[in-house]
Amino acid sequence: MRPDGRIATLLPALVTLLIIARVVLAQDDVGDVHQGKVVYEQYCALCHGEQGDGKGHYSEDTTPVPRDFRQGTFKWRSTPSGSLPTDADLEKVLVNGLFGTSMSSFSTSLTHRQRLDVIAYIKTFSPRFATEKPEAPITIPPEPAYTAESVTRGEAVYQKFNCAQCHGDGGHGDGPSADDLKDDWGNEIVPYDFTEGHVKCGNNGSDIYRVFIAGLNGTPMPSFADSISPAEAWDLVHFIQSLSPDYPKNVTGTPPTPIGKGAP
């Protein structure tokens, strides 16, 4: 057989193998709902409830109350305000937990496959996941250096956007409106105390920046995506970080890898 004839014979087989490989790789990123139900019932139902309604056995003793998954409303996301979270967002919560809450880390107790499985099952509680797709993650530009000047500018931004109304002048979560806030389910909700030196979703500058732009769905914390500039947002991050020595600070000015749309 001539060489070009062998190539013509092998080419369809190679194409078929590539297609099969792509399908297998895609399946590796998708959780198994049936296996996820097993994981959920073992690790999640006692707080979040068998029906995903946030009314598990321990829910009345948990502060803040466990998430009700049925509305598809999630606070800790990389996506814009009102959007569903990505699977990566949900897995980040499972891996890191939520600081200062009863939501612990499952980084060692669950494998990556088990986390994907339980995420697939959690998504069955809300019809939104069957009819909507998460929006593209927000863009987080490189962080400038943390300086005394950026902290001073950030304090002015804190005042400009009236953050003290909820979080208090010193960031202790004791502002004039602190006792009157409720989430979308009517549960009392407490503004975060920034002097803790760690926010619930992480403690890096990008974690704090993301909250300003994405907001926290289901809570009084809005998105400032349409009203704050990137420079103002980073200055505000630095002011909040100045409230505790425990926050890691970008004092070198070395820009991190951009996150979200436009990232490599």
mmCIF file of C-alpha atoms in Angstrom:
data_model
loop_
_atom_site.group_PDB
_atom_site.id
_atom_site.type_symbol
_atom_site.label_atom_id
_atom_site.label_comp_id
_atom_site.label_asym_id
_atom_site.label_seq_id
_atom_site.Cartn_x
_atom_site.Cartn_y
_atom_site.Cartn_z
ATOM 1 C CA MET A 1 0.000 0.000 0.000
ATOM 2 C CA ARG A 2 1.281 3.435 -0.870
ATOM 3 C CA PRO A 3 2.073 5.801 2.105
ATOM 4 C CA ASP A 4 -0.693 8.215 1.182
ATOM 5 C CA GLY A 5 -3.095 5.267 1.123
ATOM 6 C CA ARG A 6 -2.112 4.268 4.666
ATOM 7 C CA ILE A 7 -2.656 7.829 5.833
ATOM 8 C CA ALA A 8 -6.089 7.895 4.242
ATOM 9 C CA THR A 9 -6.936 4.638 6.012
ATOM 10 C CA LEU A 10 -5.659 5.723 9.442
ATOM 11 C CA LEU A 11 -7.065 9.262 9.427
ATOM 12 C CA PRO A 12 -10.711 8.324 10.154
ATOM 13 C CA ALA A 13 -9.573 6.122 13.063
ATOM 14 C CA LEU A 14 -7.491 8.961 14.533
ATOM 15 C CA VAL A 15 -10.398 11.383 14.269
ATOM 16 C CA THR A 16 -12.658 8.866 16.020
ATOM 17 C CA LEU A 17 -10.139 8.442 18.844
ATOM 18 C CA LEU A 18 -9.879 12.209 19.319
ATOM 19 C CA ILE A 19 -13.656 12.533 19.522
ATOM 20 C CA ILE A 20 -13.853 9.742 22.097
ATOM 21 C CA ALA A 21 -11.068 11.357 24.140
ATOM 22 C CA ARG A 22 -12.890 14.699 24.175
ATOM 23 C CA VAL A 23 -16.104 13.035 25.333
ATOM 24 C CA VAL A 24 -14.280 11.199 28.131
ATOM 25 C CA LEU A 25 -12.546 14.396 29.297
ATOM 26 C CA ALA A 26 -15.852 16.284 29.264
ATOM 27 C CA GLN A 27 -17.479 13.551 31.335
ATOM 28 C CA ASP A 28 -14.660 13.783 33.884
ATOM 29 C CA ASP A 29 -15.763 17.363 34.621
ATOM 30 C CA VAL A 30 -19.422 16.429 35.152
ATOM 31 C CA GLY A 31 -20.602 15.037 38.459
ATOM 32 C CA ASP A 32 -22.811 11.981 38.879
ATOM 33 C CA VAL A 33 -26.141 12.972 40.444
ATOM 34 C CA HIS A 34 -26.801 9.527 41.919
ATOM 35 C CA GLN A 35 -23.413 9.345 43.601
ATOM 36 C CA GLY A 36 -23.837 12.980 44.657
ATOM 37 C CA LYS A 37 -27.041 12.104 46.510
ATOM 38 C CA VAL A 38 -25.102 9.588 48.587
ATOM 39 C CA VAL A 39 -22.459 12.188 49.437
ATOM 40 C CA TYR A 40 -25.099 14.832 50.194
ATOM 41 C CA GLU A 41 -27.043 12.597 52.561
ATOM 42 C CA GLN A 42 -23.879 11.713 54.450
ATOM 43 C CA TYR A 43 -22.251 15.138 54.702
ATOM 44 C CA CYS A 44 -24.780 17.881 53.917
ATOM 45 C CA ALA A 45 -28.365 16.932 54.787
ATOM 46 C CA LEU A 46 -28.019 17.391 58.547
ATOM 47 C CA CYS A 47 -27.664 21.147 58.012
ATOM 48 C CA HIS A 48 -29.093 21.830 54.560
ATOM 49 C CA GLY A 49 -31.993 19.374 54.812
ATOM 50 C CA GLU A 50 -32.937 16.362 52.733
ATOM 51 C CA GLN A 51 -34.905 18.622 50.376
ATOM 52 C CA GLY A 52 -32.144 21.248 50.154
ATOM 53 C CA ASP A 53 -34.354 23.762 51.958
ATOM 54 C CA GLY A 54 -31.809 24.685 54.639
ATOM 55 C CA LYS A 55 -33.932 23.011 57.346
ATOM 56 C CA GLY A 56 -31.780 20.107 58.405
ATOM 57 C CA HIS A 57 -31.616 18.663 61.902
ATOM 58 C CA TYR A 58 -28.971 21.146 63.045
ATOM 59 C CA SER A 59 -30.240 24.179 61.135
ATOM 60 C CA GLU A 60 -31.867 25.891 64.133
ATOM 61 C CA ASP A 61 -28.560 25.837 65.996
ATOM 62 C CA THR A 62 -26.526 27.157 63.069
ATOM 63 C CA THR A 63 -25.627 30.825 62.569
ATOM 64 C CA PRO A 64 -25.874 31.973 59.871
ATOM 65 C CA VAL A 65 -28.630 29.604 58.814
ATOM 66 C CA PRO A 66 -27.684 26.953 56.207
ATOM 67 C CA ARG A 67 -28.211 27.867 52.546
ATOM 68 C CA ASP A 68 -31.598 27.056 51.011
ATOM 69 C CA PHE A 69 -30.574 25.641 47.640
ATOM 70 C CA ARG A 70 -34.036 25.713 46.052
ATOM 71 C CA GLN A 71 -33.833 29.295 44.715
ATOM 72 C CA GLY A 72 -30.414 28.848 43.136
ATOM 73 C CA THR A 73 -29.220 31.932 45.040
ATOM 74 C CA PHE A 74 -25.585 31.794 46.123
ATOM 75 C CA LYS A 75 -23.448 34.468 47.762
ATOM 76 C CA TRP A 76 -19.930 33.275 47.024
ATOM 77 C CA ARG A 77 -19.513 33.444 43.269
ATOM 78 C CA SER A 78 -17.134 34.706 40.612
ATOM 79 C CA THR A 79 -20.098 35.588 38.387
ATOM 80 C CA PRO A 80 -22.011 38.901 38.178
ATOM 81 C CA SER A 81 -24.814 39.886 40.534
ATOM 82 C CA GLY A 82 -27.918 37.749 40.064
ATOM 83 C CA SER A 83 -26.097 35.045 38.135
ATOM 84 C CA LEU A 84 -25.829 31.401 39.031
ATOM 85 C CA PRO A 85 -22.412 30.304 40.307
ATOM 86 C CA THR A 86 -20.056 28.142 38.284
ATOM 87 C CA ASP A 87 -19.250 24.613 39.398
ATOM 88 C CA ALA A 88 -15.769 25.910 40.239
ATOM 89 C CA ASP A 89 -17.344 28.491 42.578
ATOM 90 C CA LEU A 90 -19.282 25.812 44.402
ATOM 91 C CA GLU A 91 -16.248 23.572 44.666
ATOM 92 C CA LYS A 92 -14.196 26.446 46.068
ATOM 93 C CA VAL A 93 -16.655 26.704 48.954
ATOM 94 C CA LEU A 94 -16.418 22.955 49.544
ATOM 95 C CA VAL A 95 -12.621 23.075 49.494
ATOM 96 C CA ASN A 96 -12.128 26.207 51.606
ATOM 97 C CA GLY A 97 -15.249 26.261 53.747
ATOM 98 C CA LEU A 98 -16.619 29.601 54.918
ATOM 99 C CA PHE A 99 -14.566 31.297 57.616
ATOM 100 C CA GLY A 100 -16.427 32.019 60.845
ATOM 101 C CA THR A 101 -19.390 29.769 60.004
ATOM 102 C CA SER A 102 -20.407 26.153 60.480
ATOM 103 C CA MET A 103 -19.560 25.458 56.836
ATOM 104 C CA SER A 104 -16.304 23.580 57.185
ATOM 105 C CA SER A 105 -13.768 22.577 54.557
ATOM 106 C CA PHE A 106 -14.200 19.271 52.723
ATOM 107 C CA SER A 107 -10.796 19.454 51.076
ATOM 108 C CA THR A 108 -9.636 16.189 52.684
ATOM 109 C CA SER A 109 -12.885 14.401 53.547
ATOM 110 C CA LEU A 110 -14.165 14.498 49.949
ATOM 111 C CA THR A 111 -12.245 13.746 46.771
ATOM 112 C CA HIS A 112 -12.464 16.016 43.736
ATOM 113 C CA ARG A 113 -14.803 13.473 42.115
ATOM 114 C CA GLN A 114 -17.066 13.379 45.176
ATOM 115 C CA ARG A 115 -17.213 17.173 45.240
ATOM 116 C CA LEU A 116 -18.264 17.246 41.576
ATOM 117 C CA ASP A 117 -20.883 14.596 42.296
ATOM 118 C CA VAL A 118 -22.430 16.432 45.235
ATOM 119 C CA ILE A 119 -22.402 19.708 43.268
ATOM 120 C CA ALA A 120 -24.357 17.971 40.502
ATOM 121 C CA TYR A 121 -26.884 16.789 43.079
ATOM 122 C CA ILE A 122 -27.184 20.185 44.813
ATOM 123 C CA LYS A 123 -28.015 21.725 41.436
ATOM 124 C CA THR A 124 -31.086 19.469 41.153
ATOM 125 C CA PHE A 125 -32.754 21.363 44.007
ATOM 126 C CA SER A 126 -33.235 24.514 41.901
ATOM 127 C CA PRO A 127 -34.892 24.583 38.465
ATOM 128 C CA ARG A 128 -32.662 27.520 37.545
ATOM 129 C CA PHE A 129 -29.775 25.186 36.772
ATOM 130 C CA ALA A 130 -31.902 23.386 34.179
ATOM 131 C CA THR A 131 -32.879 26.572 32.352
ATOM 132 C CA GLU A 132 -29.993 29.010 32.913
ATOM 133 C CA LYS A 133 -26.237 29.037 32.517
ATOM 134 C CA PRO A 134 -23.840 30.932 34.787
ATOM 135 C CA GLU A 135 -22.666 34.196 33.285
ATOM 136 C CA ALA A 136 -18.987 34.613 32.500
ATOM 137 C CA PRO A 137 -16.872 35.320 35.609
ATOM 138 C CA ILE A 138 -16.128 38.949 36.338
ATOM 139 C CA THR A 139 -12.745 40.375 35.425
ATOM 140 C CA ILE A 140 -10.387 41.147 38.296
ATOM 141 C CA PRO A 141 -7.554 43.419 37.144
ATOM 142 C CA PRO A 142 -4.045 43.132 38.596
ATOM 143 C CA GLU A 143 -3.767 44.434 42.124
ATOM 144 C CA PRO A 144 -1.626 47.551 42.656
ATOM 145 C CA ALA A 145 0.722 47.792 45.606
ATOM 146 C CA TYR A 146 -0.693 48.223 49.086
ATOM 147 C CA THR A 147 0.533 51.613 50.306
ATOM 148 C CA ALA A 148 -0.363 54.167 52.943
ATOM 149 C CA GLU A 149 -1.680 56.359 50.132
ATOM 150 C CA SER A 150 -3.978 53.643 48.790
ATOM 151 C CA VAL A 151 -5.320 53.046 52.301
ATOM 152 C CA THR A 152 -6.091 56.771 52.688
ATOM 153 C CA ARG A 153 -7.871 56.828 49.327
ATOM 154 C CA GLY A 154 -9.732 53.670 50.281
ATOM 155 C CA GLU A 155 -11.031 55.258 53.471
ATOM 156 C CA ALA A 156 -12.524 58.033 51.309
ATOM 157 C CA VAL A 157 -14.136 55.388 49.075
ATOM 158 C CA TYR A 158 -15.533 53.673 52.196
ATOM 159 C CA GLN A 159 -17.175 56.951 53.120
ATOM 160 C CA LYS A 160 -18.291 57.726 49.554
ATOM 161 C CA PHE A 161 -20.283 54.507 49.279
ATOM 162 C CA ASN A 162 -21.608 54.779 52.836
ATOM 163 C CA CYS A 163 -20.154 51.419 53.887
ATOM 164 C CA ALA A 164 -20.233 52.557 57.525
ATOM 165 C CA GLN A 165 -24.049 52.498 57.475
ATOM 166 C CA CYS A 166 -23.857 48.730 57.854
ATOM 167 C CA HIS A 167 -20.232 47.923 58.686
ATOM 168 C CA GLY A 168 -19.581 50.849 61.056
ATOM 169 C CA ASP A 169 -16.946 53.577 61.002
ATOM 170 C CA GLY A 170 -14.257 51.212 62.217
ATOM 171 C CA GLY A 171 -15.438 48.236 60.146
ATOM 172 C CA HIS A 172 -16.659 46.263 63.185
ATOM 173 C CA GLY A 173 -20.043 45.452 61.636
ATOM 174 C CA ASP A 174 -21.814 47.792 64.048
ATOM 175 C CA GLY A 175 -23.238 50.469 61.758
ATOM 176 C CA PRO A 176 -26.621 52.192 62.352
ATOM 177 C CA SER A 177 -28.423 49.675 60.103
ATOM 178 C CA ALA A 178 -26.666 46.601 61.471
ATOM 179 C CA ASP A 179 -29.542 45.460 63.672
ATOM 180 C CA ASP A 180 -32.210 45.806 60.987
ATOM 181 C CA LEU A 181 -30.777 43.772 58.122
ATOM 182 C CA LYS A 182 -32.395 40.594 56.771
ATOM 183 C CA ASP A 183 -31.603 38.270 53.910
ATOM 184 C CA ASP A 184 -34.013 37.323 51.107
ATOM 185 C CA TRP A 185 -35.519 34.582 53.287
ATOM 186 C CA GLY A 186 -36.294 36.965 56.137
ATOM 187 C CA ASN A 187 -33.467 35.759 58.364
ATOM 188 C CA GLU A 188 -31.521 38.308 60.403
ATOM 189 C CA ILE A 189 -28.118 38.931 58.905
ATOM 190 C CA VAL A 190 -25.118 40.612 60.519
ATOM 191 C CA PRO A 191 -22.732 42.872 58.560
ATOM 192 C CA TYR A 192 -19.253 41.453 58.476
ATOM 193 C CA ASP A 193 -16.632 42.582 60.965
ATOM 194 C CA PHE A 194 -13.679 43.478 58.768
ATOM 195 C CA THR A 195 -11.318 43.588 61.741
ATOM 196 C CA GLU A 196 -11.433 39.761 61.834
ATOM 197 C CA GLY A 197 -8.586 39.772 59.307
ATOM 198 C CA HIS A 198 -10.328 37.233 57.085
ATOM 199 C CA VAL A 199 -13.493 37.355 55.015
ATOM 200 C CA LYS A 200 -15.758 34.347 54.722
ATOM 201 C CA CYS A 201 -14.848 33.564 51.121
ATOM 202 C CA GLY A 202 -11.071 33.937 51.540
ATOM 203 C CA ASN A 203 -8.538 36.491 52.689
ATOM 204 C CA ASN A 204 -6.724 37.582 49.534
ATOM 205 C CA GLY A 205 -7.251 40.979 47.971
ATOM 206 C CA SER A 206 -8.963 39.441 44.962
ATOM 207 C CA ASP A 207 -11.504 37.725 47.247
ATOM 208 C CA ILE A 208 -12.510 41.070 48.740
ATOM 209 C CA TYR A 209 -12.496 42.837 45.357
ATOM 210 C CA ARG A 210 -14.809 40.167 43.935
ATOM 211 C CA VAL A 211 -17.436 40.883 46.600
ATOM 212 C CA PHE A 212 -17.567 44.572 45.647
ATOM 213 C CA ILE A 213 -18.171 43.753 41.983
ATOM 214 C CA ALA A 214 -20.318 40.614 42.246
ATOM 215 C CA GLY A 215 -22.255 41.500 45.372
ATOM 216 C CA LEU A 216 -23.660 38.803 47.643
ATOM 217 C CA ASN A 217 -26.856 37.396 46.153
ATOM 218 C CA GLY A 218 -29.659 36.998 48.663
ATOM 219 C CA THR A 219 -28.274 39.627 51.063
ATOM 220 C CA PRO A 220 -28.380 43.430 51.435
ATOM 221 C CA MET A 221 -24.789 43.568 50.093
ATOM 222 C CA PRO A 222 -25.212 44.925 46.552
ATOM 223 C CA SER A 223 -22.919 44.883 43.561
ATOM 224 C CA PHE A 224 -21.013 48.116 42.909
ATOM 225 C CA ALA A 225 -20.018 47.038 39.407
ATOM 226 C CA ASP A 226 -21.757 50.011 37.800
ATOM 227 C CA SER A 227 -20.617 52.651 40.273
ATOM 228 C CA ILE A 228 -17.076 51.908 41.417
ATOM 229 C CA SER A 229 -13.939 52.096 39.299
ATOM 230 C CA PRO A 230 -11.268 49.379 39.474
ATOM 231 C CA ALA A 231 -8.864 51.852 41.099
ATOM 232 C CA GLU A 232 -11.447 52.771 43.755
ATOM 233 C CA ALA A 233 -12.224 49.099 44.362
ATOM 234 C CA TRP A 234 -8.571 48.251 44.977
ATOM 235 C CA ASP A 235 -8.166 51.264 47.279
ATOM 236 C CA LEU A 236 -11.217 50.063 49.223
ATOM 237 C CA VAL A 237 -9.688 46.582 49.454
ATOM 238 C CA HIS A 238 -6.541 48.127 50.940
ATOM 239 C CA PHE A 239 -8.486 50.189 53.464
ATOM 240 C CA ILE A 240 -10.310 47.066 54.654
ATOM 241 C CA GLN A 241 -7.004 45.201 54.858
ATOM 242 C CA SER A 242 -5.604 48.020 56.990
ATOM 243 C CA LEU A 243 -8.165 47.181 59.687
ATOM 244 C CA SER A 244 -6.309 44.014 60.699
ATOM 245 C CA PRO A 245 -2.678 42.888 60.568
ATOM 246 C CA ASP A 246 -3.874 39.395 59.626
ATOM 247 C CA TYR A 247 -4.841 40.219 56.047
ATOM 248 C CA PRO A 248 -2.121 39.318 53.499
ATOM 249 C CA LYS A 249 -1.124 42.523 51.726
ATOM 250 C CA ASN A 250 0.397 43.079 48.304
ATOM 251 C CA VAL A 251 3.192 45.346 49.485
ATOM 252 C CA THR A 252 5.522 44.445 46.609
ATOM 253 C CA GLY A 253 3.184 45.623 43.874
ATOM 254 C CA THR A 254 3.813 42.488 41.861
ATOM 255 C CA PRO A 255 0.629 42.077 39.833
ATOM 256 C CA PRO A 256 -1.039 38.645 40.231
ATOM 257 C CA THR A 257 -2.403 36.722 37.277
ATOM 258 C CA PRO A 258 -5.677 38.335 36.100
ATOM 259 C CA ILE A 259 -8.792 36.359 37.019
ATOM 260 C CA GLY A 260 -11.933 35.950 34.934
ATOM 261 C CA LYS A 261 -12.641 37.237 31.449
ATOM 262 C CA GLY A 262 -9.522 38.279 29.650
ATOM 263 C CA ALA A 263 -7.267 36.020 31.700
ATOM 264 C CA PRO A 264 -4.772 33.903 29.784
#
